[in-house]
Amino acid sequence: MNARKNWSFGLSNLLSAADLSRLLLTILYVLLVFLIIGGLAYLINPSPYYLTITRNSLVMAVISLVSVLLVHYRRLSLAVLWMLLGCGSVLFQGAWHGAGILGTAYLLCGLLVLGASVYWGQRAGLLAALVVSLFGLFLVWAGRAGWLANGAHL
């Protein structure tokens, strides 16, 4: 039966490449505006905390710019994968050096799951949820072992 073939609906299966390109570019440009504003945090309040926000925002802005280039070259799936892996790496680093699963960085990993689900469909979202959950378990284990940078402050 062909019922299982259409089980998972993602935007990559529903929209034309041109419509999907416009949608991804709109999302990336809006994200870039917020990341650049976050990149100005250290200029507003020079402290080590805001330096971390500025650095992470600017790294994610560069990741977003690379994705914009990939979308312009019609490499849509690669652009989404690059965003998920790149931003996921920044969020992992932020959670590791921040508050672990109690911090904002781990909470934002939910957006990675949402992005994978919306673009590729339910199966990709489930896979992303599994990876984020395993990442969370690792952070809990590392926190109990005393490996997290701010584990003593939690």
mmCIF file of C-alpha atoms in Angstrom:
data_model
loop_
_atom_site.group_PDB
_atom_site.id
_atom_site.type_symbol
_atom_site.label_atom_id
_atom_site.label_comp_id
_atom_site.label_asym_id
_atom_site.label_seq_id
_atom_site.Cartn_x
_atom_site.Cartn_y
_atom_site.Cartn_z
ATOM 1 C CA MET A 1 0.000 0.000 0.000
ATOM 2 C CA ASN A 2 1.071 3.577 -0.612
ATOM 3 C CA ALA A 3 -0.490 4.919 2.600
ATOM 4 C CA ARG A 4 2.829 4.671 4.478
ATOM 5 C CA LYS A 5 4.665 6.538 1.719
ATOM 6 C CA ASN A 6 2.789 9.781 2.474
ATOM 7 C CA TRP A 7 2.799 9.305 6.255
ATOM 8 C CA SER A 8 5.153 12.191 7.060
ATOM 9 C CA PHE A 9 4.367 15.680 5.803
ATOM 10 C CA GLY A 10 7.053 18.326 5.717
ATOM 11 C CA LEU A 11 7.326 21.582 3.870
ATOM 12 C CA SER A 12 9.965 20.055 1.595
ATOM 13 C CA ASN A 13 7.255 17.684 0.320
ATOM 14 C CA LEU A 14 4.434 20.230 0.143
ATOM 15 C CA LEU A 15 5.893 23.442 -1.324
ATOM 16 C CA SER A 16 7.595 24.108 -4.608
ATOM 17 C CA ALA A 17 11.308 24.848 -4.493
ATOM 18 C CA ALA A 18 10.724 28.533 -5.290
ATOM 19 C CA ASP A 19 8.135 28.955 -2.521
ATOM 20 C CA LEU A 20 10.309 27.062 -0.076
ATOM 21 C CA SER A 21 13.313 29.235 -0.964
ATOM 22 C CA ARG A 22 11.329 32.418 -0.310
ATOM 23 C CA LEU A 23 10.036 31.056 3.002
ATOM 24 C CA LEU A 24 13.498 29.973 4.176
ATOM 25 C CA LEU A 25 15.047 33.294 3.163
ATOM 26 C CA THR A 26 12.368 35.208 5.077
ATOM 27 C CA ILE A 27 12.976 33.099 8.180
ATOM 28 C CA LEU A 28 16.751 33.462 7.881
ATOM 29 C CA TYR A 29 16.606 37.247 7.396
ATOM 30 C CA VAL A 30 14.358 37.709 10.446
ATOM 31 C CA LEU A 31 16.659 35.461 12.469
ATOM 32 C CA LEU A 32 19.689 37.442 11.293
ATOM 33 C CA VAL A 33 18.140 40.694 12.550
ATOM 34 C CA PHE A 34 17.636 39.223 16.023
ATOM 35 C CA LEU A 35 21.108 37.677 16.068
ATOM 36 C CA ILE A 36 22.746 40.949 15.073
ATOM 37 C CA ILE A 37 20.821 42.744 17.824
ATOM 38 C CA GLY A 38 22.057 40.051 20.235
ATOM 39 C CA GLY A 39 25.544 40.662 18.883
ATOM 40 C CA LEU A 40 25.323 44.234 20.179
ATOM 41 C CA ALA A 41 24.711 43.104 23.779
ATOM 42 C CA TYR A 42 28.318 43.561 24.856
ATOM 43 C CA LEU A 43 28.399 47.103 23.492
ATOM 44 C CA ILE A 44 25.335 47.961 25.574
ATOM 45 C CA ASN A 45 26.603 46.394 28.792
ATOM 46 C CA PRO A 46 30.270 45.299 28.802
ATOM 47 C CA SER A 47 30.376 42.288 31.118
ATOM 48 C CA PRO A 48 31.518 38.678 30.707
ATOM 49 C CA TYR A 49 27.893 37.496 30.606
ATOM 50 C CA TYR A 50 27.039 39.771 27.689
ATOM 51 C CA LEU A 51 30.284 38.894 25.941
ATOM 52 C CA THR A 52 29.076 35.282 25.795
ATOM 53 C CA ILE A 53 25.722 36.376 24.357
ATOM 54 C CA THR A 54 27.491 38.545 21.788
ATOM 55 C CA ARG A 55 29.880 35.775 20.749
ATOM 56 C CA ASN A 56 27.146 33.149 20.420
ATOM 57 C CA SER A 57 24.867 35.532 18.533
ATOM 58 C CA LEU A 58 27.585 36.456 16.064
ATOM 59 C CA VAL A 59 28.580 32.810 15.493
ATOM 60 C CA MET A 60 24.946 31.929 14.829
ATOM 61 C CA ALA A 61 24.673 34.946 12.501
ATOM 62 C CA VAL A 62 27.600 33.588 10.452
ATOM 63 C CA ILE A 63 25.913 30.167 10.376
ATOM 64 C CA SER A 64 22.724 31.865 9.165
ATOM 65 C CA LEU A 65 24.613 33.768 6.463
ATOM 66 C CA VAL A 66 26.080 30.514 5.159
ATOM 67 C CA SER A 67 22.549 29.105 5.068
ATOM 68 C CA VAL A 68 21.380 32.155 3.104
ATOM 69 C CA LEU A 69 24.105 31.453 0.546
ATOM 70 C CA LEU A 70 23.097 27.800 0.354
ATOM 71 C CA VAL A 71 19.471 28.780 -0.238
ATOM 72 C CA HIS A 72 20.546 31.157 -3.009
ATOM 73 C CA TYR A 73 22.390 28.231 -4.634
ATOM 74 C CA ARG A 74 19.193 26.126 -4.319
ATOM 75 C CA ARG A 75 20.700 23.742 -1.761
ATOM 76 C CA LEU A 76 17.657 23.951 0.534
ATOM 77 C CA SER A 77 18.028 20.703 2.488
ATOM 78 C CA LEU A 78 21.722 21.380 3.008
ATOM 79 C CA ALA A 79 20.897 24.895 4.254
ATOM 80 C CA VAL A 80 18.412 23.533 6.797
ATOM 81 C CA LEU A 81 20.800 20.780 7.887
ATOM 82 C CA TRP A 82 23.622 23.335 8.249
ATOM 83 C CA MET A 83 21.381 25.523 10.430
ATOM 84 C CA LEU A 84 20.300 22.611 12.611
ATOM 85 C CA LEU A 85 23.817 21.264 13.126
ATOM 86 C CA GLY A 86 25.504 24.659 13.441
ATOM 87 C CA CYS A 87 22.986 26.206 15.795
ATOM 88 C CA GLY A 88 22.713 22.906 17.667
ATOM 89 C CA SER A 89 26.473 23.000 18.270
ATOM 90 C CA VAL A 90 26.294 26.560 19.573
ATOM 91 C CA LEU A 91 23.372 25.643 21.838
ATOM 92 C CA PHE A 92 25.207 22.542 23.106
ATOM 93 C CA GLN A 93 28.225 24.683 23.945
ATOM 94 C CA GLY A 94 25.954 27.239 25.620
ATOM 95 C CA ALA A 95 24.228 24.581 27.708
ATOM 96 C CA TRP A 96 27.558 22.987 28.626
ATOM 97 C CA HIS A 97 29.041 26.271 29.855
ATOM 98 C CA GLY A 98 25.728 27.602 31.153
ATOM 99 C CA ALA A 99 23.068 26.029 33.345
ATOM 100 C CA GLY A 100 22.783 22.643 31.631
ATOM 101 C CA ILE A 101 19.192 21.510 31.117
ATOM 102 C CA LEU A 102 17.950 24.311 33.377
ATOM 103 C CA GLY A 103 19.216 27.044 31.066
ATOM 104 C CA THR A 104 17.884 28.813 28.042
ATOM 105 C CA ALA A 105 20.299 27.151 25.617
ATOM 106 C CA TYR A 106 18.856 23.685 26.222
ATOM 107 C CA LEU A 107 15.322 25.044 26.064
ATOM 108 C CA LEU A 108 16.062 26.532 22.623
ATOM 109 C CA CYS A 109 16.974 23.053 21.355
ATOM 110 C CA GLY A 110 13.214 22.567 21.077
ATOM 111 C CA LEU A 111 13.354 24.927 18.109
ATOM 112 C CA LEU A 112 15.726 22.493 16.398
ATOM 113 C CA VAL A 113 13.126 19.754 16.788
ATOM 114 C CA LEU A 114 10.448 22.083 15.462
ATOM 115 C CA GLY A 115 12.615 23.078 12.487
ATOM 116 C CA ALA A 116 13.353 19.476 11.530
ATOM 117 C CA SER A 117 9.688 18.534 11.891
ATOM 118 C CA VAL A 118 8.389 21.428 9.828
ATOM 119 C CA TYR A 119 10.916 21.028 7.027
ATOM 120 C CA TRP A 120 11.301 17.245 6.719
ATOM 121 C CA GLY A 121 8.256 15.916 8.564
ATOM 122 C CA GLN A 122 7.341 13.840 11.573
ATOM 123 C CA ARG A 123 10.079 11.215 11.317
ATOM 124 C CA ALA A 124 12.823 13.829 11.172
ATOM 125 C CA GLY A 125 11.212 15.610 14.114
ATOM 126 C CA LEU A 126 11.179 12.386 16.120
ATOM 127 C CA LEU A 127 14.831 11.797 15.291
ATOM 128 C CA ALA A 128 15.701 15.360 16.315
ATOM 129 C CA ALA A 129 13.700 14.930 19.551
ATOM 130 C CA LEU A 130 15.625 11.744 20.289
ATOM 131 C CA VAL A 131 18.977 13.464 19.715
ATOM 132 C CA VAL A 132 17.993 16.449 21.890
ATOM 133 C CA SER A 133 16.721 14.104 24.616
ATOM 134 C CA LEU A 134 19.954 12.106 24.599
ATOM 135 C CA PHE A 135 21.832 15.392 24.757
ATOM 136 C CA GLY A 136 19.726 16.333 27.800
ATOM 137 C CA LEU A 137 20.448 13.003 29.489
ATOM 138 C CA PHE A 138 24.144 13.527 28.859
ATOM 139 C CA LEU A 139 23.944 17.000 30.432
ATOM 140 C CA VAL A 140 22.174 15.581 33.508
ATOM 141 C CA TRP A 141 24.788 12.856 33.827
ATOM 142 C CA ALA A 142 27.648 15.341 33.328
ATOM 143 C CA GLY A 143 26.116 17.675 35.899
ATOM 144 C CA ARG A 144 25.898 14.900 38.485
ATOM 145 C CA ALA A 145 29.497 13.928 37.731
ATOM 146 C CA GLY A 146 30.575 17.536 38.297
ATOM 147 C CA TRP A 147 31.755 18.102 34.736
ATOM 148 C CA LEU A 148 29.587 21.098 33.833
ATOM 149 C CA ALA A 149 31.346 24.446 33.999
ATOM 150 C CA ASN A 150 28.651 25.996 36.198
ATOM 151 C CA GLY A 151 27.504 22.805 37.899
ATOM 152 C CA ALA A 152 28.525 24.041 41.342
ATOM 153 C CA HIS A 153 26.297 27.114 40.987
ATOM 154 C CA LEU A 154 23.093 25.153 40.256
#
